[in-house]
XYZ file of N, CA, C and O in Angstrom:
416
model
N 2.614 11.356 -9.983
C 2.509 10.353 -10.106
C 2.287 8.746 -9.990
O 3.406 8.599 -9.984
N 1.634 8.231 -8.538
C 2.507 6.988 -7.783
C 1.319 5.519 -7.834
O 0.033 6.283 -8.465
N 1.366 4.239 -8.829
C 0.056 3.546 -9.364
C 1.213 2.630 -8.373
O 2.201 2.292 -8.114
N 0.130 1.957 -7.946
C 0.111 0.674 -7.754
C 0.529 -0.617 -8.896
O -1.113 -0.840 -9.202
N 1.244 -1.641 -8.462
C 2.105 -2.549 -9.593
C 2.133 -3.846 -8.720
O 2.110 -4.484 -9.614
N 1.478 -4.136 -7.909
C 1.961 -5.485 -7.455
C 0.850 -5.662 -5.916
O 1.198 -4.708 -5.478
N 0.353 -6.650 -6.080
C -0.841 -7.039 -4.895
C -1.084 -8.088 -4.284
O -0.810 -9.390 -5.932
N 0.025 -8.457 -3.225
C 0.215 -10.108 -3.217
C -1.002 -9.912 -1.074
O -1.538 -9.412 -1.308
N -1.988 -11.019 -1.446
C -2.886 -10.789 -0.414
C -2.429 -13.046 0.172
O -2.497 -13.667 -0.319
N -1.837 -12.475 1.460
C -1.631 -13.761 2.244
C -2.996 -14.295 3.735
O -3.779 -13.457 3.633
N -3.128 -15.585 3.434
C -4.236 -15.873 3.663
C -3.602 -17.182 5.393
O -2.832 -17.615 4.946
N -3.892 -17.251 6.275
C -3.991 -18.396 6.728
C -4.715 -19.752 7.095
O -5.070 -19.941 5.782
N -4.794 -20.457 7.525
C -5.029 -22.501 7.101
C -6.660 -21.735 7.362
O -7.477 -22.998 6.482
N -6.808 -20.756 7.622
C -8.932 -20.806 7.846
C -9.485 -19.850 6.691
O -10.510 -19.463 6.584
N -8.579 -19.758 5.589
C -8.849 -18.761 4.987
C -9.266 -17.522 4.861
O -9.676 -16.637 4.696
N -8.231 -16.896 5.670
C -8.725 -15.915 6.738
C -7.724 -14.836 5.772
O -6.561 -14.888 6.264
N -8.131 -13.753 5.644
C -6.969 -12.653 5.139
C -5.689 -12.021 6.242
O -6.348 -11.664 7.216
N -4.437 -12.578 6.348
C -3.915 -12.052 7.383
C -2.672 -10.468 7.395
O -2.229 -9.994 7.802
N -2.549 -10.722 5.794
C -1.578 -9.509 5.211
C -1.935 -9.141 4.043
O -2.388 -9.867 3.218
N -1.667 -7.936 3.752
C -1.631 -7.430 2.424
C -0.397 -6.990 1.925
O 0.240 -6.368 2.241
N 0.352 -7.025 0.821
C 1.713 -6.621 0.380
C 1.255 -6.200 -0.696
O 1.082 -6.525 -2.115
N 1.841 -4.559 -0.445
C 1.388 -3.841 -2.062
C 2.882 -2.808 -2.573
O 3.680 -2.616 -1.442
N 2.797 -3.473 -3.643
C 3.842 -2.761 -4.293
C 3.678 -1.504 -5.147
O 2.752 -2.026 -6.289
N 4.657 -0.118 -4.710
C 3.945 1.230 -5.488
C 5.206 2.004 -6.281
O 5.684 1.142 -6.256
N 4.449 1.977 -7.751
C 5.773 2.870 -8.202
C 5.511 4.259 -8.504
O 4.314 4.555 -9.628
N 6.414 4.980 -8.898
C 6.215 5.971 -9.368
C 6.353 6.217 -11.198
O 7.229 5.592 -11.303
N 5.420 7.370 -11.583
C 5.798 7.830 -12.686
C 7.169 8.289 -13.119
O 7.596 8.798 -12.119
N 7.916 7.920 -14.322
C 9.789 8.492 -14.615
C 9.327 10.119 -14.715
O 9.969 10.398 -14.839
N 8.075 10.197 -15.163
C 8.079 12.217 -15.718
C 7.628 12.836 -13.576
O 8.094 14.631 -14.295
N 7.518 12.138 -13.054
C 7.558 12.808 -11.322
C 8.920 12.392 -11.373
O 9.700 11.899 -10.723
N 9.549 14.268 -11.092
C 11.110 14.485 -10.955
C 11.212 15.193 -9.341
O 11.850 14.086 -8.619
N 10.382 14.236 -8.819
C 9.985 14.910 -6.924
C 10.676 13.141 -6.506
O 11.147 13.309 -5.129
N 11.023 13.026 -6.766
C 10.651 11.355 -6.524
C 12.276 10.895 -6.342
O 12.437 9.383 -6.375
N 12.580 11.980 -7.072
C 14.473 11.484 -7.013
C 14.525 11.627 -5.704
O 15.258 10.816 -5.015
N 13.935 12.458 -4.765
C 14.140 12.458 -3.167
C 12.909 10.910 -2.519
O 12.008 11.490 -2.749
N 14.169 9.916 -2.228
C 13.211 9.078 -1.578
C 11.758 9.256 -0.331
O 11.038 8.696 -0.500
N 12.486 10.233 0.069
C 11.322 11.127 1.237
C 10.332 10.553 0.786
O 9.054 11.366 1.306
N 9.920 12.008 -0.069
C 8.839 12.398 -0.721
C 7.613 11.436 -0.862
O 7.153 11.380 -0.968
N 8.772 10.357 -2.076
C 7.893 9.135 -2.112
C 7.589 8.736 -0.950
O 6.042 8.366 -1.246
N 7.758 8.093 -0.121
C 7.783 7.766 1.368
C 6.582 8.248 2.081
O 5.675 8.095 2.455
N 6.816 10.057 2.228
C 5.571 10.505 2.938
C 4.521 10.459 1.855
O 3.354 10.027 2.614
N 4.214 10.913 0.612
C 2.891 11.028 -0.139
C 2.203 9.333 -0.271
O 1.216 9.497 0.112
N 3.359 8.034 -0.277
C 2.518 6.626 0.180
C 2.364 6.956 1.348
O 1.148 6.431 1.558
N 2.331 7.332 2.089
C 2.653 7.012 4.162
C 1.109 8.091 3.661
O -0.369 7.608 4.847
N 0.681 9.182 3.387
C -0.250 10.342 3.733
C -2.129 9.247 3.116
O -2.585 9.528 3.838
N -1.405 8.277 1.717
C -2.703 8.212 1.576
C -3.161 6.963 1.586
O -4.431 6.791 2.052
N -2.130 6.186 2.601
C -2.435 5.332 3.366
C -3.384 5.283 4.620
O -4.295 4.608 4.818
N -2.774 6.412 5.487
C -3.629 6.545 6.751
C -4.924 7.527 6.752
O -5.397 7.761 7.736
N -5.015 7.558 5.111
C -6.595 8.646 4.483
C -7.261 7.379 4.842
O -8.693 7.564 4.946
N -6.584 6.286 4.408
C -8.037 4.454 4.488
C -8.066 4.870 5.582
O -7.198 5.015 6.901
N -9.181 3.394 6.057
C -9.349 3.018 7.157
C -9.076 1.462 7.731
O -9.165 1.252 8.956
N -8.244 0.599 6.425
C -7.964 -0.344 6.619
C -6.889 -0.328 8.058
O -7.498 -1.694 8.665
N -5.709 0.854 8.229
C -4.905 0.308 9.500
C -6.183 0.467 11.063
O -5.879 -0.199 11.385
N -6.197 0.941 10.856
C -7.590 1.617 12.063
C -8.778 0.834 12.522
O -8.009 0.332 13.778
N -8.904 -0.103 11.707
C -9.775 -1.315 11.830
C -9.352 -2.172 11.804
O -9.418 -3.691 13.231
N -8.331 -2.785 10.902
C -7.779 -4.091 10.845
C -6.244 -4.033 11.677
O -5.755 -5.284 11.317
N -5.971 -3.067 10.821
C -4.650 -3.791 11.284
C -3.222 -3.585 12.533
O -3.658 -3.441 13.181
N -2.473 -4.574 12.328
C -1.681 -5.160 13.455
C -0.260 -4.726 13.203
O 0.323 -4.015 14.082
N 0.129 -4.394 12.083
C 1.523 -3.540 11.853
C 1.789 -3.067 10.332
O 0.742 -3.134 9.827
N 2.981 -2.093 10.354
C 2.658 -1.311 8.706
C 4.514 -1.729 8.956
O 5.202 -1.484 9.611
N 4.538 -1.416 7.696
C 6.616 -2.220 6.875
C 6.389 -1.303 5.896
O 5.483 -1.458 4.489
N 7.072 -0.464 5.846
C 7.066 0.552 4.751
C 8.793 0.384 4.548
O 9.573 0.667 5.555
N 8.638 -0.063 3.171
C 10.221 -0.274 2.759
C 10.229 0.546 1.023
O 10.188 0.144 0.202
N 11.259 1.713 1.130
C 11.607 1.872 0.101
C 12.902 0.969 -0.848
O 13.115 0.251 0.192
N 12.684 0.905 -2.035
C 13.797 -0.079 -2.957
C 14.902 0.797 -2.910
O 14.537 1.723 -2.609
N 15.423 -0.486 -1.946
C 17.159 0.208 -2.039
C 17.793 0.214 -3.002
O 19.258 1.559 -3.663
N 17.583 -0.032 -4.463
C 18.260 0.416 -5.538
C 17.355 1.424 -6.590
O 17.966 2.066 -7.398
N 16.255 1.137 -6.305
C 15.199 2.377 -6.952
C 14.933 3.878 -6.252
O 14.482 3.052 -5.041
N 14.577 4.334 -6.562
C 13.810 5.905 -5.471
C 12.731 5.525 -6.258
O 11.710 6.133 -5.616
N 12.333 5.022 -7.533
C 11.005 4.832 -7.402
C 9.793 4.033 -7.486
O 8.486 4.238 -7.456
N 10.534 2.419 -6.389
C 9.568 1.866 -5.845
C 9.633 1.869 -4.216
O 10.316 1.661 -3.687
N 7.873 1.526 -3.547
C 8.100 1.488 -1.953
C 7.561 -0.086 -2.072
O 6.406 -0.044 -2.481
N 7.525 -0.978 -0.894
C 6.428 -1.613 -0.977
C 6.009 -1.882 0.387
O 6.695 -1.103 1.363
N 4.943 -1.884 1.021
C 4.283 -1.692 1.750
C 3.414 -3.238 2.414
O 2.825 -4.155 1.846
N 3.925 -3.891 3.338
C 3.431 -5.113 4.079
C 2.584 -4.211 4.974
O 2.888 -3.910 6.233
N 1.183 -5.082 4.965
C 0.346 -4.620 5.682
C -0.168 -6.239 6.715
O -0.594 -7.233 6.030
N 0.236 -5.769 7.703
C -0.473 -7.293 8.989
C -1.537 -6.943 9.293
O -2.009 -5.544 9.281
N -2.295 -7.741 9.414
C -3.878 -7.968 9.637
C -4.064 -8.685 11.406
O -3.521 -9.359 11.706
N -5.341 -8.243 12.141
C -5.423 -8.388 13.247
C -6.537 -9.332 12.664
O -6.648 -9.471 11.803
N -7.064 -10.390 13.707
C -7.983 -11.202 13.167
C -8.823 -10.680 12.726
O -9.328 -9.379 13.632
N -9.424 -10.682 11.315
C -10.865 -10.269 10.980
C -11.742 -11.117 10.122
O -11.306 -12.491 10.247
N -12.351 -10.574 9.452
C -13.321 -11.048 8.684
C -13.681 -10.486 7.320
O -14.295 -10.677 6.300
N -11.812 -9.699 7.193
C -12.083 -9.008 5.593
C -12.787 -9.842 4.009
O -11.802 -11.629 4.246
N -12.990 -9.491 2.977
C -13.345 -10.313 2.210
C -12.946 -9.664 1.141
O -12.267 -8.293 1.522
N -11.947 -9.892 -0.395
C -12.141 -9.822 -1.499
C -12.610 -8.396 -0.959
O -11.702 -7.532 -2.205
N -13.464 -8.558 -1.726
C -14.594 -6.938 -1.758
C -13.862 -6.232 -1.195
O -13.514 -4.353 -1.595
N -13.851 -6.224 0.425
C -13.231 -5.370 0.852
C -11.559 -4.784 0.482
O -11.306 -3.934 0.808
N -11.038 -5.575 0.826
C -9.487 -5.457 -0.525
C -10.081 -4.416 -1.529
O -9.158 -3.674 -1.458
N -10.429 -4.649 -2.287
C -10.437 -4.264 -3.650
C -11.109 -2.483 -3.511
O -10.489 -1.893 -3.900
N -12.163 -2.402 -2.592
C -12.787 -1.132 -1.526
C -11.383 -0.448 -1.613
O -11.440 0.461 -2.107
N -10.926 -1.147 -0.544
C -9.571 -1.047 0.276
C -8.245 -0.119 -0.740
O -7.956 1.187 -0.918
N -8.260 -1.080 -2.088
C -7.289 -0.800 -2.316
C -7.310 0.434 -3.844
O -6.994 1.539 -3.921
N -8.631 0.676 -4.476
C -9.580 1.479 -5.043
C -9.523 2.986 -4.245
O -9.117 3.598 -5.150
N -9.421 2.790 -3.081
C -9.994 4.410 -2.558
C -8.568 4.788 -1.674
O -7.803 5.894 -2.435
N -7.397 3.421 -1.644
C -6.367 4.101 -1.353
C -5.501 4.632 -3.188
O -4.895 5.744 -2.744
N -5.964 3.495 -4.013
C -5.041 4.432 -5.108
C -5.974 5.926 -5.687
O -5.367 6.236 -5.688
N -6.627 6.924 -5.191
C -7.393 7.250 -5.825
C -6.847 8.730 -4.236
O -6.912 9.557 -5.037
N -7.040 7.865 -3.093
C -5.391 9.124 -2.101
C -4.670 9.384 -2.887
O -3.783 10.447 -2.707
N -4.062 8.364 -3.436
C -2.313 8.442 -3.803
C -2.711 9.903 -5.489
O -1.739 9.856 -5.530
N -3.677 9.348 -5.749
C -3.804 9.920 -7.369
C -3.960 12.195 -6.719
O -3.631 12.850 -7.322
N -4.427 12.318 -5.833
C -5.652 12.907 -5.088
C -4.440 13.871 -4.239
O -4.365 14.277 -3.446
N -2.910 13.149 -4.322
C -2.095 13.693 -2.751
C -1.628 14.617 -3.261
O -1.300 15.000 -4.460
N -1.431 15.509 -2.129
C -1.455 17.247 -1.676
C 0.676 17.381 -2.440
O 1.153 18.535 -2.808
N 1.127 15.767 -2.441
C 2.418 15.949 -2.391
C 3.126 15.449 -3.894
O 2.997 14.794 -4.523
């Protein structure tokens, strides 16, 4: 199981959402995370099951933590958009659901 443990929302001067920074952590009981590539693949598969990047994404940076195999950071830069906090909350809820149902 992988959980979202931290979320930052970045804004521009007009208070529009420009980026979303998400930190994910695998639970310690999950032995598959000894291989960092499995965790990154799982996070990527769940992320691309959402429509955030397709609709509003400009770039995506996936960074495994160099010191810990159980943490991955996602930094999602967004195009000019009118996303609201409600839209971000729906994305996070759906993203967590996809992580929970991931086949990896």
